[in-house]
Short mmCIF file of C-alpha atoms in Angstrom, two decimals:
data_model
loop_
_atom_site.label_atom_id
_atom_site.label_comp_id
_atom_site.label_asym_id
_atom_site.label_seq_id
_atom_site.Cartn_x
_atom_site.Cartn_y
_atom_site.Cartn_z
CA MET A 20 54.54 228.63 238.04
CA THR A 21 51.17 230.26 237.69
CA GLY A 22 48.49 230.29 240.35
CA LEU A 23 46.87 232.31 243.08
CA TYR A 24 48.43 235.67 244.04
CA ASP A 25 51.47 235.05 241.84
CA ASP A 26 52.29 238.62 240.80
CA PRO A 27 54.99 239.60 243.32
CA MET A 28 54.87 243.29 242.42
CA ARG A 29 51.15 243.81 243.02
CA GLN A 30 51.32 244.18 246.77
CA PRO A 31 50.11 247.12 248.89
CA ALA A 32 52.91 249.46 249.94
CA ALA A 33 51.70 250.00 253.51
CA GLU A 34 53.26 246.84 255.00
CA PRO A 35 55.50 247.00 258.09
CA TYR A 36 57.85 244.77 256.11
CA TRP A 37 57.75 242.62 253.00
CA ASN A 38 59.13 239.19 252.18
CA THR A 39 58.16 236.11 250.19
CA ASN A 40 55.76 235.06 252.95
CA VAL A 41 54.01 238.43 253.11
CA ALA A 42 53.66 238.19 249.32
CA ARG A 43 51.17 235.36 249.89
CA HIS A 44 48.93 237.30 252.27
CA PRO A 45 46.55 238.91 249.70
CA GLY A 46 45.55 235.56 248.23
CA ILE A 47 45.11 234.01 251.65
CA LEU A 48 42.83 236.87 252.69
CA ARG A 49 40.75 236.40 249.54
CA SER A 50 40.17 232.80 250.61
CA VAL A 51 38.64 233.70 253.98
CA PRO A 52 34.97 232.66 253.64
CA GLU A 53 32.20 235.23 253.91
CA GLY A 54 30.82 235.45 257.43
CA CYS A 55 33.86 233.72 258.90
CA GLY A 56 33.45 233.14 262.61
CA ASP A 57 36.60 231.53 264.00
CA ALA A 58 39.91 231.42 262.12
CA LEU A 59 43.19 229.72 263.01
CA ASP A 60 46.68 230.81 261.89
CA VAL A 61 49.15 227.95 262.37
CA GLY A 62 52.70 229.19 262.88
CA CYS A 63 51.50 232.77 263.26
CA GLY A 64 54.95 234.27 263.94
CA ASP A 65 54.65 237.92 264.96
CA GLY A 66 50.91 237.91 264.20
CA LEU A 67 50.98 240.07 261.07
CA LEU A 68 48.70 237.78 259.04
CA ALA A 69 46.41 237.07 262.01
CA ARG A 70 45.84 240.79 262.47
CA LYS A 71 44.89 241.08 258.80
CA ILE A 72 42.50 238.11 259.02
CA ALA A 73 40.82 239.80 261.99
CA GLY A 74 39.38 242.27 259.50
CA ARG A 75 37.46 239.39 257.91
CA ALA A 76 36.69 237.05 260.83
CA GLN A 77 34.96 237.44 264.19
CA HIS A 78 37.84 235.85 266.08
CA VAL A 79 41.34 234.74 265.13
CA THR A 80 43.60 232.39 267.06
CA GLY A 81 47.30 232.33 266.26
CA ILE A 82 49.56 229.55 267.49
CA ASP A 83 53.34 229.37 267.38
CA ARG A 84 55.89 227.45 269.42
CA SER A 85 58.38 230.33 269.49
CA PRO A 86 58.09 232.32 272.75
CA GLU A 87 59.73 235.33 271.10
CA MET A 88 57.30 235.39 268.18
CA ILE A 89 54.24 234.99 270.41
CA SER A 90 55.47 237.81 272.64
CA ARG A 91 55.74 240.06 269.59
CA ALA A 92 52.29 239.00 268.37
CA ARG A 93 50.65 239.77 271.71
CA GLU A 94 52.23 243.16 272.28
CA PRO A 95 50.29 245.27 269.72
CA THR A 96 46.99 243.43 270.36
CA ALA A 97 46.89 243.39 274.15
CA GLY A 98 43.31 243.69 275.34
CA ASN A 99 41.81 242.96 271.92
CA PRO A 100 39.26 240.15 272.45
CA GLN A 101 39.18 239.45 268.71
CA LEU A 102 42.72 238.02 268.75
CA THR A 103 44.17 235.19 270.83
CA PHE A 104 47.79 234.07 270.58
CA ILE A 105 48.88 230.70 271.97
CA GLU A 106 52.45 229.60 272.60
CA GLY A 107 52.61 225.88 271.95
CA ASP A 108 53.12 222.93 269.61
CA PHE A 109 50.31 222.86 267.06
CA LEU A 110 50.32 219.06 266.90
CA THR A 111 49.65 218.65 270.63
CA ALA A 112 48.00 221.90 271.77
CA GLU A 113 44.41 221.77 272.99
CA LEU A 114 42.32 223.28 270.21
CA PRO A 115 38.60 222.78 269.53
CA ARG A 116 37.90 220.10 266.95
CA ALA A 117 35.82 221.04 263.87
CA GLU A 118 35.27 224.60 265.11
CA TYR A 119 37.25 226.78 262.68
CA ASP A 120 35.72 228.24 259.53
CA PHE A 121 39.19 229.06 258.20
CA VAL A 122 42.59 227.51 258.86
CA CYS A 123 45.79 228.80 257.30
CA SER A 124 49.52 228.30 257.64
CA VAL A 125 52.39 230.13 255.93
CA THR A 126 55.80 228.50 255.52
CA THR A 127 55.44 226.58 258.78
CA ILE A 128 54.40 223.08 257.85
CA HIS A 129 57.93 222.01 256.86
CA HIS A 130 58.90 222.58 260.52
CA MET A 131 56.47 219.78 261.48
CA ASP A 132 55.50 216.28 260.42
CA PHE A 133 53.77 217.23 257.15
CA GLU A 134 51.08 214.56 257.11
CA ALA A 135 50.29 214.84 260.82
CA ALA A 136 49.95 218.62 260.47
CA LEU A 137 47.62 218.37 257.45
CA VAL A 138 45.46 215.79 259.21
CA ARG A 139 45.23 217.99 262.32
CA MET A 140 44.23 221.04 260.27
CA ARG A 141 41.62 218.91 258.49
CA GLU A 142 40.20 217.77 261.84
CA LEU A 143 40.07 221.29 263.29
CA LEU A 144 38.28 222.70 260.25
CA ARG A 145 34.51 223.00 260.42
CA PRO A 146 32.56 221.17 257.66
CA GLY A 147 32.26 223.62 254.78
CA GLY A 148 35.33 225.55 255.99
CA THR A 149 38.40 226.51 253.99
CA MET A 150 42.06 225.65 254.50
CA VAL A 151 45.01 227.41 252.86
CA VAL A 152 48.57 226.17 253.38
CA VAL A 153 51.54 227.98 251.87
CA GLY A 154 54.74 226.00 252.10
CA LEU A 155 58.33 225.61 251.08
CA ALA A 156 59.69 222.43 249.50
CA ARG A 157 62.91 221.29 247.86
CA GLU A 158 63.63 220.64 244.22
CA ALA A 159 64.09 216.97 243.35
CA SER A 160 63.14 216.43 239.69
CA VAL A 161 64.51 217.96 236.51
CA ALA A 162 61.21 219.82 236.03
CA GLU A 163 61.34 221.27 239.56
CA TRP A 164 64.91 222.48 239.08
CA ALA A 165 63.93 224.01 235.74
CA VAL A 166 61.19 226.03 237.44
CA LEU A 167 63.64 227.24 240.10
CA ILE A 168 66.23 228.31 237.55
CA ALA A 169 63.67 230.07 235.36
CA ALA A 170 62.26 232.00 238.31
CA ALA A 171 65.59 232.90 239.93
CA PRO A 172 66.05 236.30 238.18
CA VAL A 173 62.50 237.37 239.06
CA VAL A 174 63.00 236.33 242.69
CA ARG A 175 66.29 238.23 243.02
CA ILE A 176 64.97 241.40 241.38
CA THR A 177 61.74 241.35 243.39
CA LYS A 178 63.55 240.93 246.70
CA VAL A 179 65.86 243.86 245.91
CA LEU A 180 63.07 246.15 244.70
CA ARG A 181 60.79 245.31 247.61
CA ARG A 182 63.66 245.44 250.14
CA ALA A 183 62.73 242.02 251.43
CA ARG A 184 63.13 241.53 255.15
CA GLY A 185 61.32 239.91 257.99
CA PRO A 186 61.08 239.96 261.78
CA GLN A 187 64.34 239.10 263.54
CA GLY A 188 64.41 235.78 265.35
CA MET A 189 62.01 233.97 263.02
CA PRO A 190 62.79 230.22 263.24
CA VAL A 191 64.06 228.69 259.99
CA ALA A 192 64.37 225.10 258.76
CA ASP A 193 65.28 223.44 255.48
CA PRO A 194 62.41 221.58 253.77
CA GLN A 195 62.76 217.81 253.61
CA MET A 196 59.95 217.03 251.16
CA SER A 197 60.07 217.75 247.44
CA TYR A 198 57.30 219.60 245.61
CA GLY A 199 56.22 216.31 244.05
CA GLN A 200 56.02 214.60 247.43
CA VAL A 201 54.01 217.49 248.86
CA ARG A 202 51.55 217.38 245.97
CA ALA A 203 51.08 213.60 246.19
CA ALA A 204 50.57 213.59 249.98
CA ALA A 205 48.18 216.53 249.88
CA ARG A 206 46.04 214.94 247.19
CA ARG A 207 45.85 211.73 249.21
CA LEU A 208 44.91 213.43 252.48
CA LEU A 209 42.76 216.24 251.08
CA PRO A 210 40.69 214.93 248.17
CA GLY A 211 39.99 217.73 245.69
CA VAL A 212 42.79 219.98 247.02
CA ARG A 213 44.04 222.70 244.67
CA TYR A 214 47.83 222.71 244.43
CA ARG A 215 49.76 225.64 242.94
CA ARG A 216 53.49 226.28 242.51
CA HIS A 217 54.39 229.96 242.85
CA VAL A 218 57.15 232.13 241.44
CA LEU A 219 58.72 233.11 244.75
CA ARG A 220 59.67 229.52 245.63
CA ARG A 221 56.46 228.62 247.39
CA TYR A 222 53.52 226.26 246.81
CA SER A 223 49.96 226.61 248.05
CA LEU A 224 47.26 224.12 248.98
CA THR A 225 43.66 225.30 249.04
CA TRP A 226 40.95 222.94 250.26
CA GLU A 227 37.32 223.19 251.22
CA LYS A 228 36.11 220.62 253.70
CA PRO A 229 32.95 218.87 252.51
CA ALA A 230 29.83 220.02 254.31
CA ARG A 231 27.87 217.42 256.19
#
């Protein structure tokens, strides 16, 4: 259960809200490469993470297929040329190929075809760029269930202490792939990917695209 940004209690207090997705933000921000030009947040929701990435990148594009979430993302950033929010399907939207220095996605990929989404992110990433995907999967093996059971008290206590909540209207979906299936597919599609299982029922994939 160890890995990047796994201590759920070491989060800054000045968040508009906190939940198990926001808990992943510090580690994602640490992965933004130095001198990042263009960044892409897939499934950006209300734009909270995209606004944070804007402090480390010249320009950030957020994409989400929920009209309500995109409306919320645009409202506090209207007129800011550093942030662009697109309403659309990530798998079919017109986005520049191999132009992003950083691509990330938080608990969105299980809403899409997993392999198609990973391949698209890989194609959009500039050579030498970094990709971070945080996802949710289901327990299938004895070992995976054991991890869930062992972590359950920590998850419950953390959510109560941090008063976990999120923006209303956020689309939800049950994951179809198991953690083992996610790990195997990611390693096949992203050679050298770093896979981590986290305490708050999440996994992360971190990958650097080979430079030409």
